[in-house]
Amino acid sequence: MAVKNYILVCGGTACESAKGDDIYKALLKEAEAHGVAEDVQIVKTGCFGFCEKGPIVKVLPEQAFYVEVVPEDAKEIIAETIVKGRIVERLQYQPEKGAKGDAFDIENIEFYQKQYRIVLRNCGLINPESIDEYVARDGYAALEKCLFEMTPEDIIEELKISGLRGRGGAGFPTWLKWNFSRQVESQQKYVVCNADEGDPGAYMDRSTLEGDPHSVLEAMIIAGICVGADYGAIYIRAEYPLAIERLETAMKQAREYGLLGNDILGSGFNFDIEVRLGAGAFVCGEETALLASIEGKRGMPIPKPPFPAVKGLFGQPTVINNVETFANVPVIITKGGKWFSQIGTEKSKGTKVFALTGKIKNSGLVEVPMGTTLREIVFDIGGGIRGGKKFKAVQTGGPSGGVITEEFLDTPIDFDNLISIGSMMGSGGMIVMDEDDCIIDVTKFYLEFCVEESCGKCAPCRIGTKKLYEYLDRFTKGQGKMEDLKKMRDIGNAMKKASLCGLGQTAANPVLSTLKYFPEEYRQHIEDGKCIAKKCKDLVRYEIVAEKCIGCTVCARKCPVNCIEGERKKPHIIDQDRCIKCGACYDGCKFDAITVS
Amino acid sequence: MAKMTLEELRKLRSSQKSEMERRDVEGKEIHIIVGMGTCGIAAGAKMALDSFLDTIKSNNLTDVVVKQTGCMGLCYSEPTVEVKVPGMPDIIYGNVDAAVAKEIVEKHIMHKKMVENHIQDKPAGDIIK
């Protein structure tokens, strides 16, 4: 009996944590109960990217796109959509503007327009735990080509034509890295996948591994063929259990099919992969520290050169690439480097996946061609700022990046442009801020992260991050001085020049870029003792306007420290010495009688 | 499954591909829409639907979408099925049992010839050239 419907349930971490698995099980149960279990295939896929509205359930070929589904909805989905072929309007995604007419089409969802999915080509489409579905989507076709039709030189050439640059953040040309390793004479070579994603707000590597693990495996085998390695390792954080599980499943299937292991497809080529778990230290995302960690040593960086491509894991030539870089490789081989090079900007080819989070309406995973402007990402795909607030800035590149202000919103995003405006691509975290965010508070958050994550090996990073943090902390308490700003710039610039690895060299970026673009906000904190976003507790003052206060006593009852006094029906007063600035009175007052300044 | 050779991998890919393609609606031009209202189901629309799917599969047709809809209002001739093929008028067939469904796929879709005795509704003669 042939299957007539497909139900795709999002199995990404975000949806999974919102009971995705229960929805999946409930659908199976209901399909059984309605006697349609044989007619419908229910598949758990990787992330659809539209995490804001998750959990998402798609029904094909009806093109139903159900959002914010709960397990209790399973009954209705089966009874209506599968048995009767009717769309459950209640669950169907409603386009915000509603101007698209009545013909609903998934392609018309604003979130997906302007996106171009290469890395995420299979995410949300295939069952990540089925190698057959990956094969059906041209999976392992690139491997075939590399084993039987192409020489290692051809592979390098194809990558060179494609213009692919490393997606870990620095943007080093991938072909060049592979070529370095290929040219070194050595008995033993390695291929390593860097899946140690630690930037605050970034989760594209995890989603790629969860949604399409085989694409990374395939690319690693190809790298092995190209440089002459027979062993690969995937370094991934232990805190990504779902990605690890799916990788293990994928590796097992690939071994059973003879796509991994000895004598791959009868070609005589051997290659195997192992998963190595990291403990979640940010510095271990730096390649030399990562390799040290795999070797069983403490994860600390070592000076380069020699680069890992020449002398890496256990002193042997090692190709080390980020998850997203690898995921691009099979497509480049099957569709050709020329095809890939037509996407993107002159010096940055292809697409980039961003994890769009913060004060944005549609947060989620977004893959756009290089050269898309920030305005398109934030306002067209992301739907703009939540709650009608005003846009303030976007933080890109995590602790290694900087903020981008309104004036740069129309800059086409690529590796070089971002650096020229004082930020960087980084791994692709993108945190949107609105007027309620205090720029100093945000910067302090990043520095606090870097203080914790610095490995401490070199002084500029160890002492520099701590010092910068202390200055920022003083500003938030109203104890800063204007001359501190110059000192911070000096420290930041020294860190840039003198730190051992990328972490220290970029840790000051949030400080340097906010100093540059928000000098007025720093000045207000220091000279006026004011935080316009009202985030810095010590600079905020809650007061009751006597004329507006009717003495309803709500504020006094809400106050957790009982610092509001006054008689019923008469104006109340806040005791400023005892006030802890929690804002409970402000939120509770129905008469706008409390001011914040 | 045991280790594969290149040939086996290619075979697996082509067989799996047609399976995946059936999920994909985009770019598919031919639509078969089966009325699955209560009346349709009672009259055996499910059997017709299964027959459509089986026939499409056995003939390796990849550009056909089979959809369901509610009652089309022609309850007297259930199961009713609407067939849309580019370059041909949209036809509604009535009294479609499993055998007729097979015929519709083989004649109407594969050979662009309408299945005469089951047409319930079609555009006026002057529209069909």
XYZ file of C-alpha atoms in Angstrom, chain A residues 1-6 8 35-36 39 41 43 45 60-63 81-86 107 125-127 132-133 135-142 144 148-149 255-263 265-266, chain B residues 1-26 28 31 34-38 41 46 49-55 57 64-71:
102
model
C 0.000 0.000 0.000
C 1.410 3.296 -1.018
C 1.758 6.207 1.326
C -0.437 9.146 0.463
C 0.496 11.729 3.068
C 3.673 12.768 4.746
C 7.038 16.197 8.825
C -6.868 3.320 10.911
C -4.700 5.425 8.628
C -1.473 5.769 4.519
C 4.402 8.431 6.838
C 8.897 11.703 9.794
C 13.182 15.975 10.525
C 2.449 17.058 2.448
C 1.219 17.182 -0.249
C -1.502 19.339 1.318
C 1.070 22.028 2.081
C -6.017 16.681 7.480
C -5.198 13.042 6.957
C -8.593 11.393 7.019
C -10.632 14.167 5.452
C -8.003 16.209 3.670
C -8.990 19.451 5.335
C 6.898 29.665 -0.044
C 13.004 17.871 4.568
C 14.567 14.544 5.316
C 14.581 12.298 8.290
C 18.187 6.375 2.476
C 16.510 9.762 2.516
C 20.900 9.315 -0.548
C 17.636 10.203 -2.276
C 18.547 13.891 -2.078
C 21.755 13.243 -4.047
C 23.551 12.228 -0.890
C 26.939 10.559 -1.346
C 26.851 11.441 -5.052
C 29.766 13.808 -4.450
C 31.096 8.777 -5.766
C 35.890 7.362 -9.185
C 35.990 10.407 -11.418
C 29.485 1.953 7.933
C 26.786 -0.636 7.254
C 26.421 0.639 3.711
C 30.156 0.566 3.180
C 30.403 4.325 2.788
C 32.624 4.617 5.815
C 35.347 2.248 6.912
C 37.601 0.069 4.809
C 37.410 -0.196 1.031
C 32.391 1.391 -2.371
C 35.000 -1.101 -3.437
C 22.193 -4.139 4.561
C 25.594 -5.316 3.538
C 28.320 -3.136 2.124
C 27.388 -1.590 -1.153
C 29.106 -1.280 -4.440
C 28.894 1.817 -6.575
C 26.142 0.245 -8.655
C 24.052 -0.584 -5.615
C 24.404 2.933 -4.256
C 23.182 4.356 -7.546
C 20.282 1.963 -7.637
C 19.319 2.875 -4.098
C 19.479 6.559 -4.980
C 17.152 6.301 -7.938
C 14.625 4.190 -6.080
C 14.684 6.472 -3.060
C 14.516 9.548 -5.207
C 11.126 8.743 -6.636
C 9.938 8.114 -3.103
C 11.150 11.558 -2.000
C 9.836 13.292 -5.069
C 6.341 12.297 -4.218
C 6.625 14.516 -1.147
C 7.508 17.491 -3.220
C 4.667 19.504 -4.670
C 6.707 22.245 -6.203
C 4.420 19.336 -10.284
C -3.061 17.285 -9.936
C -10.051 13.185 -4.718
C -13.250 14.178 -2.963
C -13.008 12.719 0.498
C -16.120 14.079 2.133
C -18.220 11.704 4.181
C -15.482 7.996 1.730
C -10.370 5.544 -0.295
C -7.225 6.968 -3.847
C -5.160 3.868 -3.155
C -5.536 2.821 -6.752
C -4.331 6.231 -7.972
C -1.267 6.043 -5.772
C -0.442 2.481 -6.759
C -0.864 3.122 -10.469
C 3.939 4.395 -8.498
C 1.708 13.989 -10.293
C 0.320 15.238 -7.009
C -2.537 13.416 -5.385
C -4.526 15.611 -3.035
C -7.667 15.204 -1.054
C -10.489 17.593 -0.681
C -13.943 17.667 0.857
C -17.238 16.999 -0.860
